[in-house]
PDB file of C-alpha atoms and ligand atoms in Angstrom:
ATOM      1  CA  MET A  14      73.212  92.870 115.656  1.00 48.00           C
ATOM      2  CA  LYS A  15      74.491  94.521 112.399  1.00 54.00           C
ATOM      3  CA  ASN A  16      72.056  97.026 110.791  1.00 54.00           C
ATOM      4  CA  ASN A  17      73.777  97.045 107.453  1.00 73.00           C
ATOM      5  CA  LYS A  18      72.083  95.152 104.745  1.00 91.00           C
ATOM      6  CA  PHE A  19      74.181  92.541 102.694  1.00 96.00           C
ATOM      7  CA  LYS A  20      75.437  94.118  99.424  1.00 97.00           C
ATOM      8  CA  SER A  21      76.646  92.220  96.303  1.00 98.00           C
ATOM      9  CA  GLY A  22      77.379  92.930  92.640  1.00 98.00           C
ATOM     10  CA  PHE A  23      79.303  92.356  89.432  1.00 98.00           C
ATOM     11  CA  VAL A  24      82.513  94.335  88.999  1.00 98.00           C
ATOM     12  CA  SER A  25      84.053  94.206  85.536  1.00 98.00           C
ATOM     13  CA  ILE A  26      87.855  94.876  85.170  1.00 98.00           C
ATOM     14  CA  VAL A  27      88.737  96.046  81.609  1.00 98.00           C
ATOM     15  CA  GLY A  28      91.447  97.578  79.914  1.00 98.00           C
ATOM     16  CA  ARG A  29      94.336  97.268  77.468  1.00 98.00           C
ATOM     17  CA  PRO A  30      96.165  94.140  76.997  1.00 98.00           C
ATOM     18  CA  ASN A  31      99.273  93.786  79.678  1.00 98.00           C
ATOM     19  CA  VAL A  32      98.132  96.333  82.072  1.00 98.00           C
ATOM     20  CA  GLY A  33      97.676  93.907  84.940  1.00 98.00           C
ATOM     21  CA  LYS A  34      94.104  93.214  85.096  1.00 98.00           C
ATOM     22  CA  SER A  35      94.401  89.566  86.030  1.00 98.00           C
ATOM     23  CA  THR A  36      97.457  90.352  88.352  1.00 98.00           C
ATOM     24  CA  LEU A  37      94.724  92.546  90.411  1.00 98.00           C
ATOM     25  CA  LEU A  38      91.886  90.064  90.470  1.00 98.00           C
ATOM     26  CA  ASN A  39      94.754  87.405  91.901  1.00 98.00           C
ATOM     27  CA  ARG A  40      95.899  89.864  94.362  1.00 98.00           C
ATOM     28  CA  ILE A  41      92.331  90.796  95.650  1.00 98.00           C
ATOM     29  CA  LEU A  42      91.334  87.033  95.840  1.00 98.00           C
ATOM     30  CA  GLY A  43      94.851  86.228  97.500  1.00 97.00           C
ATOM     31  CA  GLU A  44      94.942  83.318  95.380  1.00 96.00           C
ATOM     32  CA  LYS A  45      96.130  82.574  91.812  1.00 96.00           C
ATOM     33  CA  ILE A  46      93.184  81.786  89.753  1.00 97.00           C
ATOM     34  CA  VAL A  47      94.108  83.432  86.385  1.00 97.00           C
ATOM     35  CA  ALA A  48      96.918  83.416  84.149  1.00 97.00           C
ATOM     36  CA  VAL A  49      99.309  86.153  84.379  1.00 98.00           C
ATOM     37  CA  SER A  50     102.361  86.630  82.073  1.00 97.00           C
ATOM     38  CA  ASP A  51     104.285  89.730  80.594  1.00 96.00           C
ATOM     39  CA  LYS A  52     103.110  88.809  77.291  1.00 96.00           C
ATOM     40  CA  PRO A  53     100.027  90.724  75.840  1.00 96.00           C
ATOM     41  CA  GLN A  54      96.690  88.834  75.289  1.00 96.00           C
ATOM     42  CA  THR A  55      97.265  86.489  77.880  1.00 97.00           C
ATOM     43  CA  THR A  56      93.686  86.136  79.092  1.00 98.00           C
ATOM     44  CA  ARG A  57      91.336  84.705  76.751  1.00 97.00           C
ATOM     45  CA  THR A  58      87.969  84.699  78.269  1.00 96.00           C
ATOM     46  CA  THR A  59      86.197  86.272  80.821  1.00 97.00           C
ATOM     47  CA  ILE A  60      86.602  84.754  84.423  1.00 96.00           C
ATOM     48  CA  ARG A  61      84.661  85.528  87.501  1.00 98.00           C
ATOM     49  CA  GLY A  62      86.652  85.826  90.713  1.00 98.00           C
ATOM     50  CA  ILE A  63      84.308  86.091  93.885  1.00 98.00           C
ATOM     51  CA  LEU A  64      85.396  87.817  97.151  1.00 98.00           C
ATOM     52  CA  SER A  65      82.962  86.817 100.008  1.00 98.00           C
ATOM     53  CA  ASP A  66      82.747  88.067 103.637  1.00 96.00           C
ATOM     54  CA  GLU A  67      80.008  88.611 106.282  1.00 94.00           C
ATOM     55  CA  GLU A  68      78.707  91.684 104.624  1.00 94.00           C
ATOM     56  CA  SER A  69      79.169  91.537 100.998  1.00 97.00           C
ATOM     57  CA  GLN A  70      79.952  89.621  97.894  1.00 98.00           C
ATOM     58  CA  ILE A  71      81.857  91.172  95.111  1.00 98.00           C
ATOM     59  CA  VAL A  72      81.653  89.090  91.898  1.00 98.00           C
ATOM     60  CA  PHE A  73      84.827  90.517  89.737  1.00 98.00           C
ATOM     61  CA  VAL A  74      85.140  89.679  86.105  1.00 98.00           C
ATOM     62  CA  ASP A  75      88.612  89.612  84.758  1.00 98.00           C
ATOM     63  CA  THR A  76      88.490  90.169  80.783  1.00 98.00           C
ATOM     64  CA  PRO A  77      90.844  89.743  77.917  1.00 98.00           C
ATOM     65  CA  GLY A  78      92.802  92.976  77.009  1.00 98.00           C
ATOM     66  CA  ILE A  79      90.867  95.234  74.331  1.00 98.00           C
ATOM     67  CA  HIS A  80      93.038  95.445  71.208  1.00 97.00           C
ATOM     68  CA  ALA A  81      92.978  95.715  67.321  1.00 96.00           C
ATOM     69  CA  ALA A  82      91.992  91.993  66.912  1.00 94.00           C
ATOM     70  CA  ARG A  83      92.668  90.362  63.712  1.00 92.00           C
ATOM     71  CA  SER A  84      92.541  86.607  64.131  1.00 93.00           C
ATOM     72  CA  ARG A  85      89.182  84.905  64.681  1.00 94.00           C
ATOM     73  CA  MET A  86      90.184  83.928  68.407  1.00 95.00           C
ATOM     74  CA  ASN A  87      91.201  87.151  69.131  1.00 96.00           C
ATOM     75  CA  ARG A  88      88.011  88.979  68.108  1.00 96.00           C
ATOM     76  CA  ALA A  89      86.087  86.449  70.235  1.00 96.00           C
ATOM     77  CA  MET A  90      88.314  87.737  73.177  1.00 97.00           C
ATOM     78  CA  VAL A  91      87.568  91.214  72.450  1.00 97.00           C
ATOM     79  CA  ASP A  92      83.905  90.613  72.110  1.00 97.00           C
ATOM     80  CA  ALA A  93      84.192  88.751  75.529  1.00 97.00           C
ATOM     81  CA  ALA A  94      85.569  91.843  76.733  1.00 98.00           C
ATOM     82  CA  TYR A  95      83.059  94.390  75.529  1.00 97.00           C
ATOM     83  CA  GLY A  96      80.257  91.990  76.426  1.00 97.00           C
ATOM     84  CA  ALA A  97      81.519  92.518  80.415  1.00 98.00           C
ATOM     85  CA  ILE A  98      81.144  96.203  79.996  1.00 97.00           C
ATOM     86  CA  SER A  99      77.195  96.319  80.294  1.00 94.00           C
ATOM     87  CA  GLY A 100      74.910  94.979  82.769  1.00 96.00           C
ATOM     88  CA  ILE A 101      77.214  95.423  85.730  1.00 98.00           C
ATOM     89  CA  ASP A 102      77.086  97.315  88.945  1.00 98.00           C
ATOM     90  CA  LEU A 103      80.795  98.922  88.534  1.00 98.00           C
ATOM     91  CA  LEU A 104      83.735  99.016  86.118  1.00 98.00           C
ATOM     92  CA  LEU A 105      87.055  99.057  87.066  1.00 98.00           C
ATOM     93  CA  LEU A 106      88.962 100.413  83.982  1.00 98.00           C
ATOM     94  CA  VAL A 107      92.529  99.666  84.392  1.00 98.00           C
ATOM     95  CA  VAL A 108      95.492 101.600  82.801  1.00 98.00           C
ATOM     96  CA  ASP A 109      99.174 101.092  82.984  1.00 98.00           C
ATOM     97  CA  ALA A 110     100.577 104.350  84.869  1.00 97.00           C
ATOM     98  CA  ALA A 111     103.994 103.702  83.577  1.00 96.00           C
ATOM     99  CA  ALA A 112     102.844 103.432  79.694  1.00 96.00           C
ATOM    100  CA  PRO A 113     102.100 106.526  77.342  1.00 95.00           C
ATOM    101  CA  ARG A 114      98.537 107.618  78.008  1.00 94.00           C
ATOM    102  CA  ASP A 115      95.627 106.376  75.722  1.00 95.00           C
ATOM    103  CA  ASP A 116      93.125 109.001  76.508  1.00 97.00           C
ATOM    104  CA  ASP A 117      90.732 108.075  73.485  1.00 98.00           C
ATOM    105  CA  PHE A 118      90.617 104.533  74.581  1.00 98.00           C
ATOM    106  CA  VAL A 119      89.894 105.633  78.177  1.00 98.00           C
ATOM    107  CA  ARG A 120      87.428 107.857  77.295  1.00 98.00           C
ATOM    108  CA  GLN A 121      85.525 105.931  74.660  1.00 98.00           C
ATOM    109  CA  THR A 122      85.658 102.672  77.164  1.00 98.00           C
ATOM    110  CA  ALA A 123      84.320 104.671  80.176  1.00 98.00           C
ATOM    111  CA  ALA A 124      81.470 105.853  77.957  1.00 98.00           C
ATOM    112  CA  LYS A 125      80.351 102.547  77.023  1.00 97.00           C
ATOM    113  CA  THR A 126      79.061 101.324  80.223  1.00 97.00           C
ATOM    114  CA  GLY A 127      75.851 102.713  82.338  1.00 96.00           C
ATOM    115  CA  ALA A 128      77.593 102.062  85.427  1.00 98.00           C
ATOM    116  CA  PRO A 129      79.670 104.314  87.677  1.00 98.00           C
ATOM    117  CA  VAL A 130      83.506 103.902  86.570  1.00 98.00           C
ATOM    118  CA  PHE A 131      86.733 103.719  88.736  1.00 98.00           C
ATOM    119  CA  LEU A 132      89.686 104.695  86.669  1.00 98.00           C
ATOM    120  CA  VAL A 133      92.583 102.321  88.228  1.00 98.00           C
ATOM    121  CA  LEU A 134      95.878 103.398  87.623  1.00 98.00           C
ATOM    122  CA  ASN A 135      98.067 100.318  87.878  1.00 98.00           C
ATOM    123  CA  LYS A 136     101.858  99.838  88.182  1.00 98.00           C
ATOM    124  CA  VAL A 137     102.501 102.926  90.170  1.00 98.00           C
ATOM    125  CA  ASP A 138     105.538 101.154  91.711  1.00 97.00           C
ATOM    126  CA  ARG A 139     107.258 102.266  88.278  1.00 97.00           C
ATOM    127  CA  VAL A 140     106.345 105.800  88.119  1.00 96.00           C
ATOM    128  CA  GLU A 141     108.964 108.265  89.383  1.00 92.00           C
ATOM    129  CA  PRO A 142     108.639 110.791  90.631  1.00 92.00           C
ATOM    130  CA  ARG A 143     105.300 111.049  92.625  1.00 91.00           C
ATOM    131  CA  GLU A 144     104.505 114.393  90.670  1.00 95.00           C
ATOM    132  CA  ARG A 145     104.290 112.627  87.319  1.00 95.00           C
ATOM    133  CA  LEU A 146     101.662 110.336  88.833  1.00 96.00           C
ATOM    134  CA  LEU A 147      99.696 113.240  90.378  1.00 96.00           C
ATOM    135  CA  GLU A 148      99.830 114.909  86.986  1.00 95.00           C
ATOM    136  CA  MET A 149      98.684 111.787  85.017  1.00 95.00           C
ATOM    137  CA  MET A 150      95.832 111.370  87.618  1.00 96.00           C
ATOM    138  CA  ALA A 151      94.768 114.855  87.004  1.00 96.00           C
ATOM    139  CA  ALA A 152      94.697 114.590  83.208  1.00 96.00           C
ATOM    140  CA  LEU A 153      92.865 111.682  83.079  1.00 97.00           C
ATOM    141  CA  SER A 154      90.306 112.471  85.631  1.00 97.00           C
ATOM    142  CA  SER A 155      89.078 115.126  83.203  1.00 97.00           C
ATOM    143  CA  LEU A 156      88.136 112.468  80.367  1.00 98.00           C
ATOM    144  CA  HIS A 157      85.014 111.056  82.181  1.00 98.00           C
ATOM    145  CA  PRO A 158      83.243 111.728  85.302  1.00 98.00           C
ATOM    146  CA  PHE A 159      84.743 108.818  87.220  1.00 98.00           C
ATOM    147  CA  ALA A 160      83.531 107.861  90.289  1.00 98.00           C
ATOM    148  CA  GLU A 161      87.087 107.476  91.750  1.00 98.00           C
ATOM    149  CA  VAL A 162      90.636 107.622  90.377  1.00 98.00           C
ATOM    150  CA  VAL A 163      92.569 104.920  92.512  1.00 98.00           C
ATOM    151  CA  PRO A 164      96.358 104.455  92.123  1.00 98.00           C
ATOM    152  CA  ILE A 165      97.400 101.148  92.711  1.00 98.00           C
ATOM    153  CA  SER A 166     100.266  98.468  92.317  1.00 98.00           C
ATOM    154  CA  ALA A 167      98.557  94.961  91.775  1.00 98.00           C
ATOM    155  CA  GLN A 168     101.955  93.409  92.134  1.00 98.00           C
ATOM    156  CA  SER A 169     103.017  94.732  95.310  1.00 98.00           C
ATOM    157  CA  GLY A 170      99.645  95.155  96.571  1.00 98.00           C
ATOM    158  CA  ALA A 171      99.734  98.775  97.254  1.00 98.00           C
ATOM    159  CA  ASN A 172      96.590 100.380  98.043  1.00 98.00           C
ATOM    160  CA  VAL A 173      94.687  97.291  96.544  1.00 98.00           C
ATOM    161  CA  GLU A 174      92.851  97.178 100.007  1.00 98.00           C
ATOM    162  CA  ARG A 175      91.662 100.545  99.730  1.00 98.00           C
ATOM    163  CA  LEU A 176      90.403  99.893  96.162  1.00 98.00           C
ATOM    164  CA  VAL A 177      88.248  97.047  97.345  1.00 98.00           C
ATOM    165  CA  GLU A 178      87.040  99.115 100.059  1.00 98.00           C
ATOM    166  CA  LEU A 179      86.073 101.674  97.795  1.00 98.00           C
ATOM    167  CA  VAL A 180      84.151  99.013  95.421  1.00 98.00           C
ATOM    168  CA  ARG A 181      82.094  97.703  98.411  1.00 97.00           C
ATOM    169  CA  GLY A 182      81.011 101.266  99.327  1.00 97.00           C
ATOM    170  CA  ARG A 183      79.521 101.320  95.640  1.00 96.00           C
ATOM    171  CA  LEU A 184      77.635  98.037  95.538  1.00 96.00           C
ATOM    172  CA  PRO A 185      74.034  97.742  95.816  1.00 97.00           C
ATOM    173  CA  GLU A 186      72.109  95.847  98.477  1.00 97.00           C
ATOM    174  CA  GLY A 187      71.244  92.425  97.216  1.00 96.00           C
ATOM    175  CA  VAL A 188      71.969  88.718  97.767  1.00 95.00           C
ATOM    176  CA  PRO A 189      74.941  86.532  97.265  1.00 96.00           C
ATOM    177  CA  TYR A 190      74.912  85.194  93.863  1.00 96.00           C
ATOM    178  CA  PHE A 191      77.375  82.292  94.664  1.00 97.00           C
ATOM    179  CA  PRO A 192      78.189  80.238  97.631  1.00 97.00           C
ATOM    180  CA  ASP A 193      80.504  82.043  99.877  1.00 95.00           C
ATOM    181  CA  ASP A 194      83.196  79.291 100.045  1.00 94.00           C
ATOM    182  CA  ILE A 195      83.976  79.485  96.199  1.00 96.00           C
ATOM    183  CA  LEU A 196      86.768  81.622  94.757  1.00 96.00           C
ATOM    184  CA  THR A 197      85.681  81.185  91.111  1.00 97.00           C
ATOM    185  CA  ASP A 198      82.492  79.971  89.230  1.00 95.00           C
ATOM    186  CA  GLN A 199      85.070  78.083  86.936  1.00 94.00           C
ATOM    187  CA  PRO A 200      85.263  74.327  87.687  1.00 94.00           C
ATOM    188  CA  GLU A 201      88.784  73.420  89.009  1.00 94.00           C
ATOM    189  CA  LYS A 202      89.716  71.437  85.613  1.00 95.00           C
ATOM    190  CA  VAL A 203      89.414  74.920  83.894  1.00 95.00           C
ATOM    191  CA  VAL A 204      91.587  76.809  86.524  1.00 96.00           C
ATOM    192  CA  CYS A 205      94.163  74.039  86.191  1.00 97.00           C
ATOM    193  CA  ALA A 206      94.227  74.291  82.545  1.00 97.00           C
ATOM    194  CA  GLU A 207      94.855  77.941  82.597  1.00 97.00           C
ATOM    195  CA  LEU A 208      97.630  77.638  84.996  1.00 98.00           C
ATOM    196  CA  VAL A 209      99.406  75.123  82.900  1.00 98.00           C
ATOM    197  CA  ARG A 210      98.729  77.491  79.813  1.00 98.00           C
ATOM    198  CA  GLU A 211     100.138  80.334  81.854  1.00 98.00           C
ATOM    199  CA  LYS A 212     103.495  78.272  82.148  1.00 98.00           C
ATOM    200  CA  VAL A 213     103.641  78.013  78.329  1.00 97.00           C
ATOM    201  CA  PHE A 214     103.152  81.726  78.005  1.00 96.00           C
ATOM    202  CA  ARG A 215     105.865  82.275  80.473  1.00 96.00           C
ATOM    203  CA  LEU A 216     108.381  79.826  79.440  1.00 97.00           C
ATOM    204  CA  THR A 217     108.115  79.579  75.669  1.00 96.00           C
ATOM    205  CA  GLY A 218     108.957  82.366  72.988  1.00 89.00           C
ATOM    206  CA  GLU A 219     107.140  84.653  70.942  1.00 83.00           C
ATOM    207  CA  GLU A 220     104.989  82.854  68.822  1.00 91.00           C
ATOM    208  CA  VAL A 221     104.033  79.591  70.768  1.00 96.00           C
ATOM    209  CA  PRO A 222     102.150  81.198  73.572  1.00 96.00           C
ATOM    210  CA  TYR A 223      99.540  82.529  70.842  1.00 95.00           C
ATOM    211  CA  ALA A 224      99.223  79.223  69.342  1.00 96.00           C
ATOM    212  CA  THR A 225      98.574  77.321  72.603  1.00 97.00           C
ATOM    213  CA  ALA A 226      95.435  76.043  74.343  1.00 97.00           C
ATOM    214  CA  VAL A 227      95.063  73.501  77.193  1.00 97.00           C
ATOM    215  CA  VAL A 228      92.479  70.863  77.803  1.00 96.00           C
ATOM    216  CA  VAL A 229      92.416  69.115  81.019  1.00 97.00           C
ATOM    217  CA  ASP A 230      91.561  65.489  80.041  1.00 96.00           C
ATOM    218  CA  SER A 231      91.217  63.928  83.208  1.00 97.00           C
ATOM    219  CA  PHE A 232      90.880  65.075  86.963  1.00 97.00           C
ATOM    220  CA  LYS A 233      90.784  62.161  89.442  1.00 96.00           C
ATOM    221  CA  GLU A 234      91.169  62.195  93.165  1.00 95.00           C
ATOM    222  CA  ARG A 235      92.962  58.860  94.197  1.00 95.00           C
ATOM    223  CA  GLU A 236      92.485  57.076  97.624  1.00 92.00           C
ATOM    224  CA  ASN A 237      95.698  58.643  99.095  1.00 93.00           C
ATOM    225  CA  GLY A 238      94.353  62.140  98.489  1.00 93.00           C
ATOM    226  CA  VAL A 239      96.597  62.801  95.530  1.00 97.00           C
ATOM    227  CA  ILE A 240      94.822  64.577  92.448  1.00 97.00           C
ATOM    228  CA  ALA A 241      96.070  63.084  89.296  1.00 98.00           C
ATOM    229  CA  ILE A 242      95.359  65.324  86.318  1.00 98.00           C
ATOM    230  CA  ALA A 243      96.155  64.692  82.926  1.00 98.00           C
ATOM    231  CA  ALA A 244      96.333  67.577  80.379  1.00 98.00           C
ATOM    232  CA  THR A 245      96.849  68.184  76.777  1.00 98.00           C
ATOM    233  CA  ILE A 246      98.631  71.343  75.486  1.00 98.00           C
ATOM    234  CA  LEU A 247      97.151  71.829  71.932  1.00 97.00           C
ATOM    235  CA  VAL A 248      99.492  73.623  69.360  1.00 97.00           C
ATOM    236  CA  GLU A 249      99.197  74.624  65.695  1.00 97.00           C
ATOM    237  CA  ARG A 250     102.397  73.140  64.223  1.00 96.00           C
ATOM    238  CA  GLU A 251     105.225  70.236  64.506  1.00 97.00           C
ATOM    239  CA  GLY A 252     107.716  72.839  65.016  1.00 96.00           C
ATOM    240  CA  GLN A 253     105.730  74.464  67.939  1.00 97.00           C
ATOM    241  CA  LYS A 254     104.959  71.021  69.371  1.00 98.00           C
ATOM    242  CA  GLY A 255     109.033  70.472  69.307  1.00 97.00           C
ATOM    243  CA  ILE A 256     109.470  73.823  71.307  1.00 97.00           C
ATOM    244  CA  VAL A 257     106.970  72.904  73.770  1.00 98.00           C
ATOM    245  CA  ILE A 258     108.589  69.470  74.287  1.00 98.00           C
ATOM    246  CA  GLY A 259     112.128  70.656  74.339  1.00 97.00           C
ATOM    247  CA  ARG A 260     115.486  69.059  74.149  1.00 97.00           C
ATOM    248  CA  LYS A 261     114.871  65.475  75.699  1.00 97.00           C
ATOM    249  CA  GLY A 262     111.494  66.894  77.005  1.00 97.00           C
ATOM    250  CA  ALA A 263     113.138  69.626  79.185  1.00 98.00           C
ATOM    251  CA  MET A 264     110.836  72.297  78.532  1.00 98.00           C
ATOM    252  CA  LEU A 265     107.806  69.978  79.095  1.00 98.00           C
ATOM    253  CA  LYS A 266     109.408  69.027  82.307  1.00 98.00           C
ATOM    254  CA  ARG A 267     109.756  72.771  83.266  1.00 98.00           C
ATOM    255  CA  ILE A 268     105.933  73.498  82.432  1.00 98.00           C
ATOM    256  CA  GLY A 269     104.703  70.491  84.585  1.00 98.00           C
ATOM    257  CA  GLN A 270     106.740  71.244  87.473  1.00 98.00           C
ATOM    258  CA  ALA A 271     105.782  75.051  87.607  1.00 98.00           C
ATOM    259  CA  ALA A 272     102.211  74.206  86.750  1.00 98.00           C
ATOM    260  CA  ARG A 273     101.787  71.356  89.433  1.00 98.00           C
ATOM    261  CA  GLN A 274     103.272  73.962  91.956  1.00 98.00           C
ATOM    262  CA  ASP A 275     100.577  76.322  91.384  1.00 97.00           C
ATOM    263  CA  ILE A 276      97.875  73.803  91.179  1.00 97.00           C
ATOM    264  CA  GLU A 277      98.994  72.116  94.381  1.00 97.00           C
ATOM    265  CA  ARG A 278      98.945  75.364  96.227  1.00 96.00           C
ATOM    266  CA  LEU A 279      95.399  76.214  94.970  1.00 95.00           C
ATOM    267  CA  LEU A 280      94.059  72.721  95.714  1.00 94.00           C
ATOM    268  CA  GLY A 281      95.900  72.329  98.874  1.00 94.00           C
ATOM    269  CA  THR A 282      96.938  68.679  98.089  1.00 96.00           C
ATOM    270  CA  ARG A 283      99.688  66.742  96.271  1.00 97.00           C
ATOM    271  CA  VAL A 284      98.918  66.558  92.605  1.00 98.00           C
ATOM    272  CA  PHE A 285     100.281  64.315  89.872  1.00 98.00           C
ATOM    273  CA  LEU A 286     100.341  65.940  86.716  1.00 98.00           C
ATOM    274  CA  GLU A 287     100.694  64.282  83.303  1.00 98.00           C
ATOM    275  CA  LEU A 288     101.249  66.687  80.061  1.00 98.00           C
ATOM    276  CA  TYR A 289     100.676  65.560  76.586  1.00 98.00           C
ATOM    277  CA  VAL A 290     101.513  67.859  73.531  1.00 98.00           C
ATOM    278  CA  LYS A 291      99.118  67.565  70.194  1.00 98.00           C
ATOM    279  CA  VAL A 292      99.380  69.374  66.884  1.00 98.00           C
ATOM    280  CA  GLN A 293      95.991  70.608  65.739  1.00 96.00           C
ATOM    281  CA  GLU A 294      96.331  72.726  62.747  1.00 95.00           C
ATOM    282  CA  ARG A 295      94.751  76.314  62.663  1.00 93.00           C
ATOM    283  CA  TRP A 296      92.871  75.670  65.754  1.00 95.00           C
ATOM    284  CA  THR A 297      92.984  79.233  66.269  1.00 92.00           C
ATOM    285  CA  GLU A 298      90.700  79.871  63.390  1.00 92.00           C
ATOM    286  CA  ARG A 299      88.434  76.907  63.596  1.00 93.00           C
ATOM    287  CA  THR A 300      84.812  77.614  65.172  1.00 91.00           C
ATOM    288  CA  ALA A 301      84.273  74.209  66.568  1.00 92.00           C
ATOM    289  CA  VAL A 302      87.725  74.047  68.581  1.00 92.00           C
ATOM    290  CA  LEU A 303      87.048  77.775  69.718  1.00 93.00           C
ATOM    291  CA  ARG A 304      83.677  76.561  70.951  1.00 93.00           C
ATOM    292  CA  GLU A 305      84.923  73.536  72.668  1.00 91.00           C
ATOM    293  CA  LEU A 306      87.721  75.702  74.507  1.00 92.00           C
ATOM    294  CA  GLY A 307      85.093  78.143  75.570  1.00 91.00           C
ATOM    295  CA  TYR A 308      86.569  80.916  73.345  1.00 91.00           C
ATOM    296  CA  GLU A 309      83.702  81.682  71.509  1.00 87.00           C
TER     297      GLU A 309
HETATM  298  N1  GTP B  15     105.828  96.402  87.873  1.00 51.60           N
HETATM  299  C1  GTP B  15     104.543  96.041  87.935  1.00 51.60           C
HETATM  300  N2  GTP B  15     104.255  95.127  87.147  1.00 51.60           N
HETATM  301  C2  GTP B  15     102.724  94.543  87.084  1.00 51.60           C
HETATM  302  C3  GTP B  15     101.930  95.223  87.903  1.00 51.60           C
HETATM  303  N3  GTP B  15     100.652  94.590  87.799  1.00 51.60           N
HETATM  304  C4  GTP B  15     101.071  93.573  86.812  1.00 51.60           C
HETATM  305  N4  GTP B  15     102.275  93.750  86.306  1.00 51.60           N
HETATM  306  C5  GTP B  15     102.962  92.802  85.214  1.00 51.60           C
HETATM  307  O1  GTP B  15     102.452  93.159  84.269  1.00 51.60           O
HETATM  308  C6  GTP B  15     102.263  92.076  83.289  1.00 51.60           C
HETATM  309  C7  GTP B  15     101.073  91.717  82.740  1.00 51.60           C
HETATM  310  O2  GTP B  15      99.899  91.295  83.777  1.00 51.60           O
HETATM  311  P1  GTP B  15      98.489  90.798  83.568  1.00 51.60           P
HETATM  312  O3  GTP B  15      98.036  90.745  84.831  1.00 51.60           O
HETATM  313  O4  GTP B  15      98.904  89.497  82.810  1.00 51.60           O
HETATM  314  O5  GTP B  15      98.153  91.764  82.656  1.00 51.60           O
HETATM  315  P2  GTP B  15      96.604  91.615  81.934  1.00 51.60           P
HETATM  316  O6  GTP B  15      96.061  93.045  81.883  1.00 51.60           O
HETATM  317  O7  GTP B  15      95.555  90.708  82.719  1.00 51.60           O
HETATM  318  O8  GTP B  15      96.898  91.121  80.405  1.00 51.60           O
HETATM  319  P3  GTP B  15      95.917  90.454  79.258  1.00 51.60           P
HETATM  320  O9  GTP B  15      95.299  89.411  79.991  1.00 51.60           O
HETATM  321  O10 GTP B  15      96.937  90.163  78.286  1.00 51.60           O
HETATM  322  O11 GTP B  15      95.013  91.488  78.833  1.00 51.60           O
HETATM  323  C8  GTP B  15     102.837  90.969  84.123  1.00 51.60           C
HETATM  324  O12 GTP B  15     104.371  90.999  83.808  1.00 51.60           O
HETATM  325  C9  GTP B  15     102.798  91.331  85.338  1.00 51.60           C
HETATM  326  O13 GTP B  15     103.694  90.628  86.519  1.00 51.60           O
HETATM  327  C10 GTP B  15     102.389  96.127  89.084  1.00 51.60           C
HETATM  328  O14 GTP B  15     101.598  96.769  89.815  1.00 51.60           O
HETATM  329  N5  GTP B  15     103.589  96.709  88.872  1.00 51.60           N
HETATM  330 MG1   MG B  16      94.695  88.931  81.771  1.00 51.60          MG
END
């Protein structure tokens, strides 16, 4: 018989845009449930990813990158990230080890929580030589009494298991918050919408991703086990609609194919995905739409 008591807790993942927070969550869970792209501000809402085993349940909270927000939607994103800093058991403050240091941000963000803070240096695969990484760890360590300073590569997975071990070691005793067989508290529909949105982020250029939202209109399991999903890609202008559809529908087809593959992997079944594109002017500034999309 085990004499260890069950442990559980909430662990928020925060940091600047594009440092690899969502990549880390997907890596920890071993499944892709949140959107990742090489463009900043990919994540728009807080999303919980749940890691359960016999002795513990860790509820990781992925958050939008903290930045100087101007638009209404971006302000809501940053508010959501700050909202995830309090009332938690542990904070993972992620920095890009290959980017210039951002000491004020690190110091101020770490000071905002009452919880212990792990400083996570991500993208160490891009830091050469090793001495540089050690120097950086030493310099950053002096900014806050961090409970741990952990270098990782979310992309390759290097040291991520070790990070999870350290997180587990910090959890208080407690009961599981969620059933042990779910990866996220988001409905499947919402995860699927995110995976479609990710493809728009990845496959289209500069302006379009930021003008895009995705809503799953229907999600039905057919008798043959195939899941039929219909989703609408919202954009702000006609020109953007043209880009998303592409020449003879080529772009929409690529988006659909890539999204379907991810969704099939996640759901473990064949998927029939139908995509529509709709212009909704200035939706990123409209409260009602932002609410409906869960961004505000
Ligand atoms: N080389 C390298 N790239 C990484 C690593 N982790 C993430 N990336 C890349 O960094 C980019 C941003 O990753 P995301 O996970 O979307 O970053 P994020 O912090 O969630 O970004 P926002 O949601 O915009 O705040 C993507 O192109 C990733 O593939 C890593 O360990 N090494
Ligand atoms: Mg993200």
